[in-house]
Coordinates of C-alpha atoms and ligand atoms in Angstrom, one line a residue:
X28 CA 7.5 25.5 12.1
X29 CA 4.1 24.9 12.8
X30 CA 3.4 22.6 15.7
X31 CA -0.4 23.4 16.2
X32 CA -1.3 20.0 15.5
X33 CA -5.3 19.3 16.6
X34 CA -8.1 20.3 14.1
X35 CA -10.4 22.4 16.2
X36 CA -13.4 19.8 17.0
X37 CA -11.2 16.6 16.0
X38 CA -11.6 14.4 19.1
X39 CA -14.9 15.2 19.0
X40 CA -15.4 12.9 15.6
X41 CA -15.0 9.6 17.9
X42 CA -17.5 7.6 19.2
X43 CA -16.7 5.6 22.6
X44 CA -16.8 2.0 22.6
X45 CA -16.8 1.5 26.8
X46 CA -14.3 -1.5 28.3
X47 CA -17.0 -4.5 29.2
X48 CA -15.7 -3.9 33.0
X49 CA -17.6 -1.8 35.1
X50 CA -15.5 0.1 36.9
X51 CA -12.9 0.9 35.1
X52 CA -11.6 4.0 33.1
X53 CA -11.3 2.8 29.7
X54 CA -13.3 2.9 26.4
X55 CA -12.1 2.5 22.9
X56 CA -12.0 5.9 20.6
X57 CA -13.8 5.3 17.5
X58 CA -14.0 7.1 14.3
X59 CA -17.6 8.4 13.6
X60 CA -17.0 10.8 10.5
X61 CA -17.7 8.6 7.1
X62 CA -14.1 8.8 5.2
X63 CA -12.4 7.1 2.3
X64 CA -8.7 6.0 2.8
X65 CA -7.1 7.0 -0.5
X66 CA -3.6 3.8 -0.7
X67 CA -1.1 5.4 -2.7
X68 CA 1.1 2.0 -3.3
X69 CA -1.9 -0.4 -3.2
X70 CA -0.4 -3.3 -5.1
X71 CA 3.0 -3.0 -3.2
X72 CA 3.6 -5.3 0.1
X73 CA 2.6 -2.7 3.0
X74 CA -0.3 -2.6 1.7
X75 CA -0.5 -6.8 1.1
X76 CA 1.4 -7.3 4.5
X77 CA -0.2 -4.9 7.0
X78 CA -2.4 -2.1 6.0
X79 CA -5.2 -4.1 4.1
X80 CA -5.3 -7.1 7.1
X81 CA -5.8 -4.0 9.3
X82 CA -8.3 -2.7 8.1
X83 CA -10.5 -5.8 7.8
X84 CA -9.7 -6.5 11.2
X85 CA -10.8 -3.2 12.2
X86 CA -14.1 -3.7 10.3
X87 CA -14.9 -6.9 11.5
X88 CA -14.9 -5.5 15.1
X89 CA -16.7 -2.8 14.2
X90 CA -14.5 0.0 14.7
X91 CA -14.9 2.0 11.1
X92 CA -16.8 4.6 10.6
X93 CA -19.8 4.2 7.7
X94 CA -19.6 4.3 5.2
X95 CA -15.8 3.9 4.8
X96 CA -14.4 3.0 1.6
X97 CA -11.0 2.1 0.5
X98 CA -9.6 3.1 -2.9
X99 CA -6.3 2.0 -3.6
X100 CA -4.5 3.3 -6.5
X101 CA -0.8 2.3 -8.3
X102 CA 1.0 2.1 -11.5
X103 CA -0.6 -1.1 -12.5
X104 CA -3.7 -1.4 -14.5
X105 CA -5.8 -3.1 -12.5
X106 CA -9.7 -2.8 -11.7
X107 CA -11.5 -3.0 -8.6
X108 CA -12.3 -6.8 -9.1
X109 CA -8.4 -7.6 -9.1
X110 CA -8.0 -5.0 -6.8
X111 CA -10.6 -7.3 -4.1
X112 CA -9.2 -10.4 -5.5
X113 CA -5.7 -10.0 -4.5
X114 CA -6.5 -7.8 -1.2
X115 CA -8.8 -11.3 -0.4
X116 CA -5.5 -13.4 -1.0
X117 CA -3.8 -10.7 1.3
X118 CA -6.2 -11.4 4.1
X119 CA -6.6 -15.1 4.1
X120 CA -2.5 -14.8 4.2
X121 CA -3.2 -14.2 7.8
X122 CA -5.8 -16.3 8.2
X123 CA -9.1 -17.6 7.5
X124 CA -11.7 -15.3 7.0
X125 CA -15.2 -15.0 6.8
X126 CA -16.9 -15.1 3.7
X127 CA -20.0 -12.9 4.0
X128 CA -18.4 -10.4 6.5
X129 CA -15.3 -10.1 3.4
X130 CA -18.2 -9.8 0.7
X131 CA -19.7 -6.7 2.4
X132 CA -15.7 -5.6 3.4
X133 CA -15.0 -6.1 -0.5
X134 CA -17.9 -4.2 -1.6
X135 CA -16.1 -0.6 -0.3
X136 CA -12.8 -1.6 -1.7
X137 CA -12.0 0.1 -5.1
X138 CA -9.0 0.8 -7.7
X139 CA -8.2 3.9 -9.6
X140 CA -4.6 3.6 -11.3
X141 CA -2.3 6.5 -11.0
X142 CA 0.4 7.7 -12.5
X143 CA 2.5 9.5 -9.3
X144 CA 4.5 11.6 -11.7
X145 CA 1.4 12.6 -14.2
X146 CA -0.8 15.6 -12.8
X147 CA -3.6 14.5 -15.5
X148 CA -3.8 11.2 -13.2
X149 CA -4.2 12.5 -10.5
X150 CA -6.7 15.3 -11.8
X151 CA -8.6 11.7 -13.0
X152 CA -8.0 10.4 -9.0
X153 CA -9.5 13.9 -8.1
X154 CA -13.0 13.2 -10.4
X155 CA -13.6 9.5 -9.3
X156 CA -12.6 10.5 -5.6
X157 CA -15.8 13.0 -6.0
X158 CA -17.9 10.5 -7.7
X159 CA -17.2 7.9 -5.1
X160 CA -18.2 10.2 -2.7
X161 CA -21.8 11.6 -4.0
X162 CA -22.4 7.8 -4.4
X163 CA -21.2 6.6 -1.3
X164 CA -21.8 9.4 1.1
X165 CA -18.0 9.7 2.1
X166 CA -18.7 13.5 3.0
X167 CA -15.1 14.5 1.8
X168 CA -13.4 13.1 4.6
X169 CA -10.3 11.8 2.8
X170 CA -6.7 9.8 4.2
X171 CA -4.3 10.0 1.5
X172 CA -1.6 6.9 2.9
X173 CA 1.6 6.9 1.0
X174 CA 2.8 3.1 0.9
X175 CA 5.2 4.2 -1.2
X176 CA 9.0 4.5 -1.7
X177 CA 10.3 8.2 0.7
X178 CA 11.6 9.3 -3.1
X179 CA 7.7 9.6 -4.1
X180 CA 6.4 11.3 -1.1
X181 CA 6.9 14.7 -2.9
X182 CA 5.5 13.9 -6.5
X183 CA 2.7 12.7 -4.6
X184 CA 2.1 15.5 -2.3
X185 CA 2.1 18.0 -5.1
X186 CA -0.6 15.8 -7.1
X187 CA -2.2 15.7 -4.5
X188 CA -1.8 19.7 -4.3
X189 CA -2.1 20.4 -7.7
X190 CA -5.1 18.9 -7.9
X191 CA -6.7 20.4 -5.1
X192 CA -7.1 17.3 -3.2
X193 CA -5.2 18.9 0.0
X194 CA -7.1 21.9 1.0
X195 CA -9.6 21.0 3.9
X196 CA -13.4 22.9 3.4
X197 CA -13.4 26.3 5.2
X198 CA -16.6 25.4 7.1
X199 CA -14.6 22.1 9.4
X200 CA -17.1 19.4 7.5
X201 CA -14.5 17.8 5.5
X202 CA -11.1 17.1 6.4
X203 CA -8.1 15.4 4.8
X204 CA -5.2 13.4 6.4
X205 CA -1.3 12.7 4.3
X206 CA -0.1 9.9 6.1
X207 CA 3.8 9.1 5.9
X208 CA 5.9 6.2 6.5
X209 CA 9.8 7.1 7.8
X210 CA 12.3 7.3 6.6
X211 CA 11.1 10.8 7.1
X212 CA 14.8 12.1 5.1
X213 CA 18.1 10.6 5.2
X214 CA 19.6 13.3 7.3
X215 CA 18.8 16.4 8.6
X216 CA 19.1 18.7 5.2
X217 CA 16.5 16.2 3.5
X218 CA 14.4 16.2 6.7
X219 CA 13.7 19.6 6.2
X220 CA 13.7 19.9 2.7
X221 CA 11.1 17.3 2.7
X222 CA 8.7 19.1 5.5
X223 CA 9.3 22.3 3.7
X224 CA 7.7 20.4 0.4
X225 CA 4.9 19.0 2.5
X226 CA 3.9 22.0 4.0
X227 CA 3.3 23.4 0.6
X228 CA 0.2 21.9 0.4
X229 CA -0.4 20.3 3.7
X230 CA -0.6 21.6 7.5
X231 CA 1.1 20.3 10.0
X232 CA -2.1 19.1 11.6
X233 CA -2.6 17.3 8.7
X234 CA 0.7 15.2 8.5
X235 CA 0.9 12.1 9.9
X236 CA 4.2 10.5 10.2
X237 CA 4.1 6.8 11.6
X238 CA 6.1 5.3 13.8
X239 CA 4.4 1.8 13.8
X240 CA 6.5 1.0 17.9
X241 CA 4.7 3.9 19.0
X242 CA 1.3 2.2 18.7
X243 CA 2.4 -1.2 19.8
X244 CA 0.5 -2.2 22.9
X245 CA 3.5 -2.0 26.0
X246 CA 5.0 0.4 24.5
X247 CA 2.1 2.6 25.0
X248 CA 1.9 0.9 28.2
X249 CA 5.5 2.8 29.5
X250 CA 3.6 6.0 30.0
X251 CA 0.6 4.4 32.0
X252 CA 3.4 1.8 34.2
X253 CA 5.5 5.8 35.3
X254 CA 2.9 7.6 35.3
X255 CA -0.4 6.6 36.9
X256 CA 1.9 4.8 39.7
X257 CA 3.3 6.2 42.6
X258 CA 6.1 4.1 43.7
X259 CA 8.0 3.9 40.3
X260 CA 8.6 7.8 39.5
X261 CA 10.6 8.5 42.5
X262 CA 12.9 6.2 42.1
X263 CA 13.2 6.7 38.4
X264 CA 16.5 9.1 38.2
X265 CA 20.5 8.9 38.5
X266 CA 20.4 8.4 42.2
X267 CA 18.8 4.9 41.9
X268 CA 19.3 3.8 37.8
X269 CA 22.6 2.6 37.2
X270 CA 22.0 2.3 33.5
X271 CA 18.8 1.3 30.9
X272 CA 19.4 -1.2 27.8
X273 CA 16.8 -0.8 25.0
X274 CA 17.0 -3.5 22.9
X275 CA 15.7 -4.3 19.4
X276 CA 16.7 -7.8 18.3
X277 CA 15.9 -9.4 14.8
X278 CA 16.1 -12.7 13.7
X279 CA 15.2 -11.3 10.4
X280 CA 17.8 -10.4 7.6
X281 CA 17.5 -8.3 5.0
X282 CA 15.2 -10.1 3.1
X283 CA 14.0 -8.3 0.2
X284 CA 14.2 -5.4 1.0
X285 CA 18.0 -5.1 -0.2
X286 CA 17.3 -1.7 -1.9
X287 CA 16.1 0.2 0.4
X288 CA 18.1 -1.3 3.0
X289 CA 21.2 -0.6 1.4
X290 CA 20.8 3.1 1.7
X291 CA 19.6 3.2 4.9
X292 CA 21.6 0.3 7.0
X293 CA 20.5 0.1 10.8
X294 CA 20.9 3.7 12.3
X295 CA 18.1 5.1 9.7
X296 CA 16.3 2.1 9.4
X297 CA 16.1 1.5 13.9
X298 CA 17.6 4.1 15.6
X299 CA 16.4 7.8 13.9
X300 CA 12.8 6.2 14.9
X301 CA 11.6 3.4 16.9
X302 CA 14.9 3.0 19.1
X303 CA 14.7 7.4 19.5
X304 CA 11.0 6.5 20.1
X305 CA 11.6 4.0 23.4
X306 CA 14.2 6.0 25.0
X307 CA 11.9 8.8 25.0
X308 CA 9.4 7.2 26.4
X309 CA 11.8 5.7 29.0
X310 CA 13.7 8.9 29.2
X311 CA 10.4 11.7 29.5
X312 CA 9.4 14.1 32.4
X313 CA 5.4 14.0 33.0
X314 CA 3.4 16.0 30.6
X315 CA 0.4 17.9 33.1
X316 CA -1.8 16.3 31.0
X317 CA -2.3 13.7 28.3
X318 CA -2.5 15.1 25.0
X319 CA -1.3 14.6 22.0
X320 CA 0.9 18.0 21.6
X321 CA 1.7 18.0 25.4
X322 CA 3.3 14.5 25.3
X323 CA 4.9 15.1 21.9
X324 CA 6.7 18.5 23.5
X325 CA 8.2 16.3 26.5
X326 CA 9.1 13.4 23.6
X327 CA 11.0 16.3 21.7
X328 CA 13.0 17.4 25.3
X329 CA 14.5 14.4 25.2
X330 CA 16.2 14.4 22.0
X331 CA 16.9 17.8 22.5
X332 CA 19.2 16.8 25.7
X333 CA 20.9 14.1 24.1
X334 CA 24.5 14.4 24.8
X335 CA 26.3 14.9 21.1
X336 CA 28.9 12.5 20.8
X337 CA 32.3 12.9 20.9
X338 CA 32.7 12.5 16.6
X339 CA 36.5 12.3 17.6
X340 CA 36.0 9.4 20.0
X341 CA 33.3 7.5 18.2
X342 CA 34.0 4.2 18.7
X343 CA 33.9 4.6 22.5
X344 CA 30.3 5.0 21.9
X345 CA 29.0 3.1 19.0
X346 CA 29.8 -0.3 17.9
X347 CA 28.6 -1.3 13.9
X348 CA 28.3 -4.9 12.5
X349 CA 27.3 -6.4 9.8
X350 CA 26.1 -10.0 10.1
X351 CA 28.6 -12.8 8.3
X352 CA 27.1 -16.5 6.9
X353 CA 25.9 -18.5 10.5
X354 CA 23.3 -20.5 11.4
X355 CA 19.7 -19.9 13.0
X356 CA 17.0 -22.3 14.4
X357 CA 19.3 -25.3 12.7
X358 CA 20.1 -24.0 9.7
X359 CA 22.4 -21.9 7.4
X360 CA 22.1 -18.7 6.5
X361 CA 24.1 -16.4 4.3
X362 CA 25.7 -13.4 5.2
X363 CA 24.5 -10.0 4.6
X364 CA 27.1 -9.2 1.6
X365 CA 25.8 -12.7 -0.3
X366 CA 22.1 -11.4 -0.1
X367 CA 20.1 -10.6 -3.4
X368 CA 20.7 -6.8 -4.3
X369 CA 23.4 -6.1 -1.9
X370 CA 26.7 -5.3 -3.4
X371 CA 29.4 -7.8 -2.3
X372 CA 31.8 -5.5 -0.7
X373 CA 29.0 -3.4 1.1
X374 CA 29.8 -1.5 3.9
X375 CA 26.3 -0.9 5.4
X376 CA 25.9 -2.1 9.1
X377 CA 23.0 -4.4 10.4
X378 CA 23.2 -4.1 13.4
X379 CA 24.6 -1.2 16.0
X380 CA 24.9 -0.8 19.9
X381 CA 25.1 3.3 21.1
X382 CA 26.0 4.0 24.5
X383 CA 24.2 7.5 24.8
X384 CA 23.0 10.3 27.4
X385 CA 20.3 12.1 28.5
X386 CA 21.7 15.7 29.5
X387 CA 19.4 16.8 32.1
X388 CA 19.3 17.0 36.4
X389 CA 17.1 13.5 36.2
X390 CA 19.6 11.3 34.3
X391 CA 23.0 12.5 33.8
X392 CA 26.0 10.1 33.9
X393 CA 23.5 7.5 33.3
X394 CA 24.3 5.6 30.2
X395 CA 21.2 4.5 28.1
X396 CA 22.7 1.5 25.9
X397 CA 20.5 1.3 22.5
X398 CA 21.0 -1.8 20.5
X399 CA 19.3 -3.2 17.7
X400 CA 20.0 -5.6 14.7
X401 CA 19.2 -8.2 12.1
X402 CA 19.8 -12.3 12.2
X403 CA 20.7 -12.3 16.2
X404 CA 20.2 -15.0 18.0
X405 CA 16.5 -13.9 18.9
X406 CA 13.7 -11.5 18.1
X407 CA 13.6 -9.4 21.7
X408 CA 12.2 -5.9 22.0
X409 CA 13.1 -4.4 25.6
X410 CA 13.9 -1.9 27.7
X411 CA 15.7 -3.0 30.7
X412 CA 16.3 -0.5 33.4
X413 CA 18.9 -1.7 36.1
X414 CA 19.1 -0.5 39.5
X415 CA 22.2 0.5 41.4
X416 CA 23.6 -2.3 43.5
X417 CA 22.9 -1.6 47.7
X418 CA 25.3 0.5 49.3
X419 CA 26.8 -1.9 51.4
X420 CA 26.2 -5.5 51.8
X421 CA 25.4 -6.1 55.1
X422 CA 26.0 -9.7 54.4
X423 CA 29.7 -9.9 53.2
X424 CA 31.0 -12.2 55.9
X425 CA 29.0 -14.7 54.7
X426 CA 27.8 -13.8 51.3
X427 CA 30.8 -11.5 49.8
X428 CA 30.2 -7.8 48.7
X429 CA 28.3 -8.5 45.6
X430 CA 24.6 -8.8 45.7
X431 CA 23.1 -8.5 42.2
X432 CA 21.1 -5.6 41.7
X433 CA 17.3 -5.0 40.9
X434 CA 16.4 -4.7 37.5
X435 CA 12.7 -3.9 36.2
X436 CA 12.1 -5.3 32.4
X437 CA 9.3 -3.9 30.1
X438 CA 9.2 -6.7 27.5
X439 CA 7.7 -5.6 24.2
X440 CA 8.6 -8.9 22.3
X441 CA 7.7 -12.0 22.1
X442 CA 5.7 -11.4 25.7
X443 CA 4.4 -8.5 26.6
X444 CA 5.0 -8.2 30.0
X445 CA 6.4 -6.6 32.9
X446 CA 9.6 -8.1 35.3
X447 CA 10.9 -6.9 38.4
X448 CA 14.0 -9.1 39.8
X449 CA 15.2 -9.0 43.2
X450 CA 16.9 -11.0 45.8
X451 CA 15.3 -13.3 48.6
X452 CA 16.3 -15.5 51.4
X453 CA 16.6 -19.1 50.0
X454 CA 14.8 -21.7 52.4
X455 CA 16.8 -23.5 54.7
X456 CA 18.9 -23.5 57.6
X457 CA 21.9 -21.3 55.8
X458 CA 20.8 -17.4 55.2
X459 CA 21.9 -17.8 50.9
X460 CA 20.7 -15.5 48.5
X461 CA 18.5 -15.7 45.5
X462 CA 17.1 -14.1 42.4
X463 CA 13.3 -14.1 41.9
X464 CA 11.8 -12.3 39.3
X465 CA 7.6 -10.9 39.9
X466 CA 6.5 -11.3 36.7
X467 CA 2.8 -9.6 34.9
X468 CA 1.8 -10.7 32.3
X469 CA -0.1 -8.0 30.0
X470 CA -2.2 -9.9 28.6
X471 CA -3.4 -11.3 31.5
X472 CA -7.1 -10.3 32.9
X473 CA -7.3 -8.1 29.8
X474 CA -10.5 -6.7 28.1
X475 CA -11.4 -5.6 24.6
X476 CA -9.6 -6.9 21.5
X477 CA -5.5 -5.9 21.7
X478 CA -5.2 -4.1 18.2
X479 CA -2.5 -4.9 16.1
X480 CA -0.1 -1.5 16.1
X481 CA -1.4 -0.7 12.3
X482 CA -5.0 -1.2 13.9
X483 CA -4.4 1.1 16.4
X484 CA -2.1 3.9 14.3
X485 CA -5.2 3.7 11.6
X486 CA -7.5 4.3 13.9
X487 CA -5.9 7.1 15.1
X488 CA -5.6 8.4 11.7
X489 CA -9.4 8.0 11.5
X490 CA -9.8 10.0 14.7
X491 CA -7.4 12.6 14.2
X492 CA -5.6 11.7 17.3
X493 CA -2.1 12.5 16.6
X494 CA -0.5 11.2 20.2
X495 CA 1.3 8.3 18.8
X496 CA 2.6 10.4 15.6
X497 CA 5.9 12.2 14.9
X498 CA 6.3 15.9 15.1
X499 CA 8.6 17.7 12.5
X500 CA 10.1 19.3 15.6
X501 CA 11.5 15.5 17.1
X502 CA 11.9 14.2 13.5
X503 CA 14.2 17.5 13.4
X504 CA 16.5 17.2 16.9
X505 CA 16.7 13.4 16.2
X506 CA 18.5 13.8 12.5
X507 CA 20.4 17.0 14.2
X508 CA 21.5 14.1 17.1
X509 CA 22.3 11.0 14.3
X510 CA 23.6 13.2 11.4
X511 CA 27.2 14.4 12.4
X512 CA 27.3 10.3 12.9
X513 CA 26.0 9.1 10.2
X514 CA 28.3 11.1 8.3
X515 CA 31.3 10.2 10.2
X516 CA 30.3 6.5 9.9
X517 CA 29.9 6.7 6.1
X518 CA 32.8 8.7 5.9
X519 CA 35.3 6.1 6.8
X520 CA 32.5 3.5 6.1
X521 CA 33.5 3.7 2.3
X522 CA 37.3 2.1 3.8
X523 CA 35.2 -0.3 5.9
X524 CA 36.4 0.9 8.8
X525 CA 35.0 0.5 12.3
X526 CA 32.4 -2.5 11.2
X527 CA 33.2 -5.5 12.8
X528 CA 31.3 -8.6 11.6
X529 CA 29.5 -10.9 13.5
X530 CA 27.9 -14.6 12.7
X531 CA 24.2 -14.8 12.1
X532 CA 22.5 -16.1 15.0
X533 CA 25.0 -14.6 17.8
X534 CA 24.6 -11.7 19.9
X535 CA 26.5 -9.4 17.6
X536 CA 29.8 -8.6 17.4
X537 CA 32.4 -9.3 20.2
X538 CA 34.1 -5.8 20.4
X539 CA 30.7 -4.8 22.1
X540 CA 32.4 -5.8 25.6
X541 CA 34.9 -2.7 25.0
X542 CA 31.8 -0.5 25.1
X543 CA 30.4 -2.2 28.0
X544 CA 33.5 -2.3 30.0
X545 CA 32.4 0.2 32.9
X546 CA 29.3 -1.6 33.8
X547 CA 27.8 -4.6 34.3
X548 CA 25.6 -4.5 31.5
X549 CA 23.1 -7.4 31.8
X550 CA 19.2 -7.9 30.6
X551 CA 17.4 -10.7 31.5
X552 CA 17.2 -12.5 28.3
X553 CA 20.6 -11.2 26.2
X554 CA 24.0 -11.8 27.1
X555 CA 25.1 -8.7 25.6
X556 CA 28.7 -8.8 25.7
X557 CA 29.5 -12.1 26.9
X558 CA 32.1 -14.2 24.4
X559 CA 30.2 -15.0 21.2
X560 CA 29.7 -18.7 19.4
X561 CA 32.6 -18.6 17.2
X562 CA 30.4 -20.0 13.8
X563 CA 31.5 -17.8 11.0
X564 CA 31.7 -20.4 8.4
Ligands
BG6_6 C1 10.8 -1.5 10.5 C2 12.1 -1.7 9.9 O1 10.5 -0.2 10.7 O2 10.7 -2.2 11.7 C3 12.5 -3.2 9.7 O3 12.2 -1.0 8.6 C4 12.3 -3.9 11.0 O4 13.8 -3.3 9.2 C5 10.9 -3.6 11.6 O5 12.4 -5.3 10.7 C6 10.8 -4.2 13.0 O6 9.5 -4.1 13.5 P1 8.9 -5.1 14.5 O7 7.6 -4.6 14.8 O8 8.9 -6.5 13.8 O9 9.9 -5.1 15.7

């Protein structure tokens, strides 16, 4: 496998926006090159939801190139004036807008309706894409984004092929960009099967597979916190880490997305990406340098040392759930089985804690705990690294043995910010202890506008900067990690064994303090296996 990854001359199609601070190291990369962003699923709810909301935003900070034009295509007949009318309605969704800044937005917005299985469509894509661009001045610089279901990504890559749409001019002047949601396969096999059918017509260089955590503000910021800091990275190992909990918590349910949902369940649809995604990031040694294919090589290290779990002894690793009926902010809410699409006897979990291990001389026999699910109590995205408690407590006469131990929190969701708890005298006569926590807020003293993680991933998309991207070779050792599970989970899924339910709007379900049992697992803000409100209906 191919994992040359950087066009020859590609960061050099940015322009610099600098931070309004003197003095500080920071600019904003923008994309010079003129380009057209081909949607491949325009009238479908990505596009509604996220993409299209992006990409005004983007344009009314002035971050895209020009001339940038968005075509979107889909089954439906629509033209380009229904195409703007309903993209306006997907805008103003997220909030008012501005009308003359949307009239010259709506003005590079266009439709072309495609068949995805048809070649003559997309031979008909390939002529207006050409007469868009002697109009326009696009130069050939195309991003084909697939907001599409993962069983289209092929017929569409081979349209795309076929009509020779994915070859990039020999002269460098003129490139083209295939830009893929996960689920990148559904195990290993597919994984591979569907790179190998990519790679037909597209090189690796060209791929983009999202992983829209990667671009999210603090979680970029893990890197920066270990790594431009002296005083973190030596204590960042087993001799000082008693364990790390990366958490992932929903209110959300299924909602409509029943379908897909259904094949995937949790461990596809969290852990094979985002979750995989933060414990790398957590988990990494220093790349010598910051670049795209540098970082992506230490990412892919990581899930290469995973410890493979004992398939024999599963459950000493890896609790399922599925959330039951319960209640959230007041009111009721059905369980997972009674929501539209999803068969009433389904076995698929929503929610999953895995105690797992990094196999290397800087973290082993420290558990990572990685848990994520839908309709907990509260939407939380963490990662908690805890400290090992002091050797000895000098103050036991007094005190007793245990002091609690530090614990550093890197909250992604709701705040972004960074905790750092320790103990300090209380005041008064009596030496007593207490728990403060030094708290940053990111957000705070901040300058330049804080994209929105689809900003920032189309952007990057824009620029060619493929840092926050997946490489074939992680999406590869991270199905090779989850597989042998996934199948032993569905394997005795089918019985629906080994899922234990939990109410909507707990903490998941109880059997979670059996995994925890050998530590004190605590975060600041989840009582992860603590007894659970009993309000299964
Ligand atoms: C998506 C999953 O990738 O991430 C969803 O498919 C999940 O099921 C979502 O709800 C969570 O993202 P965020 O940014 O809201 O934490």
């Amino acid at each position: 496998m191919n994992t040359q990854t950087q066009p020859p001359g590609a960061r050099a199609s940015t322009r610099s926006v600098p931070s309004q601070s003197p003095g500080e190291f920071c600019s904003t990369e923008l994309p010079r090159d003129p380009c057209s962003i081909i949607i491949l699923g325009a009238t479908g709810d990505l596009t509604a939801r996220k993409l299209l909301p992006a990409l005004y935003d983007l344009f009314r900070l002035d971050f895209l190139p020009d001339p940038f034009l968005i075509v979107g295509c889909g089954r439906t007949s629509w033209d380009d004036e229904t195409f703007r009318h309903r993209m306006r309605a997907a805008v103003e969704n997220k909030g008012p807008l501005d009308g003359r800044k949307w009239e010259r937005f709506a003005s590079r917005l266009f439709y072309q309706p495609v068949d995805y299985r048809l070649p003559e469509s997309f031979a008909r894509l390939a002529h207006a894409l050409r007469e868009l661009d002697r109009r326009h001045g696009t130069g050939g610089n195309r991003i084909f984004y697939v907001a599409l279901p993962p069983g289209l990504y092929l017929p569409v890559a081979s349209g795309i092929g076929a009509a020779g749409l994915a070859a990039e001019r020999e002269n460098g002047n003129g490139w083209i960009r295939f830009v893929v949601e996960k689920p990148f396969g559904r195990d290993l096999a597919s994984a591979e099967a569907l790179d190998r059918g990519l790679h037909v017509h597209f090189k690796e260089r060209q791929i983009f597979r999202i992983d829209h955590y990667l671009a999210k503000e603090t979680v970029q910021n893990v890197l920066v916190f270990r790594f431009a800091n002296a005083i973190f990275e030596p204590i960042w190992n087993r001799r000082y880490i008693d364990h790390v909990v990366i958490t992932a918590a929903e209110t959300l349910g299924v909602e409509h997305r029943a379908g897909y949902y259904e094949q995937a369940g949790v461990l596809r649809d969290m852990f094979q990406n985002h979750m995989m995604q933060l414990l790398a990031l957590t988990a990494m040694e220093p790349p010598s340098i910051f670049e795209p294919d540098r970082v992506r090589d230490e990412r892919g290290k990581v899930f290469r040392s995973l410890r493979p779990f004992d398939i024999g002894s599963l459950d000493r690793h890896l609790v399922l759930g599925q959330y039951a009926a319960g209640g959230l902010a007041g009111r009721p809410v059905p369980g997972y089985r009674q929501e539209p699409g999803v068969a009433p006897d389904s076995v698929v979990p929503t929610f999953a804690m895995m105690k797992t291990y990094v196999e290397n001389w800087r973290w082993q026999g420290v558990p990572f705990y990685l848990a994520s699910g839908k309709r907990l109590a509260r939407k939380i995205t963490e990662i908690a690294i805890q400290f090992k408690a002091v050797p000895l407590s000098m103050f036991r006469h007094s005190l007793g043995a245990h002091i609690p131990p530090n614990r550093l929190t890197l909250s992604v969701y709701p705040e972004e910010r960074i905790t750092l708890t320790f103990q300090t005298k209380d005041p008064g006569a009596r030496v007593c202890l207490r728990s403060v926590t030094m708290d940053f807020n990111y957000q705070q003293n901040g300058h330049g506008p804080v994209l929105d993680a689809y900003e920032k991933v189309l952007l990057d998309c824009m620029t060619g900067d493929q840092m926050l991207f997946w490489r074939q070779d992680g999406v590869e050792a991270c199905w090779a990690y989850l597989t042998p599970i996934l199948e032993r989970c569905e394997a005795c899924g089918d019985r629906g064994n080994g899922l234990h339910f939990y109410a909507a709007g707990s903490w998941g379900p109880e059997v979670l303090q059996d995994l925890l049992s050998e530590r004190s697992v605590h975060t600041n803000q989840i009582p992860w296996g603590t007894p659970q409100r009993k309000d299964i209906p």
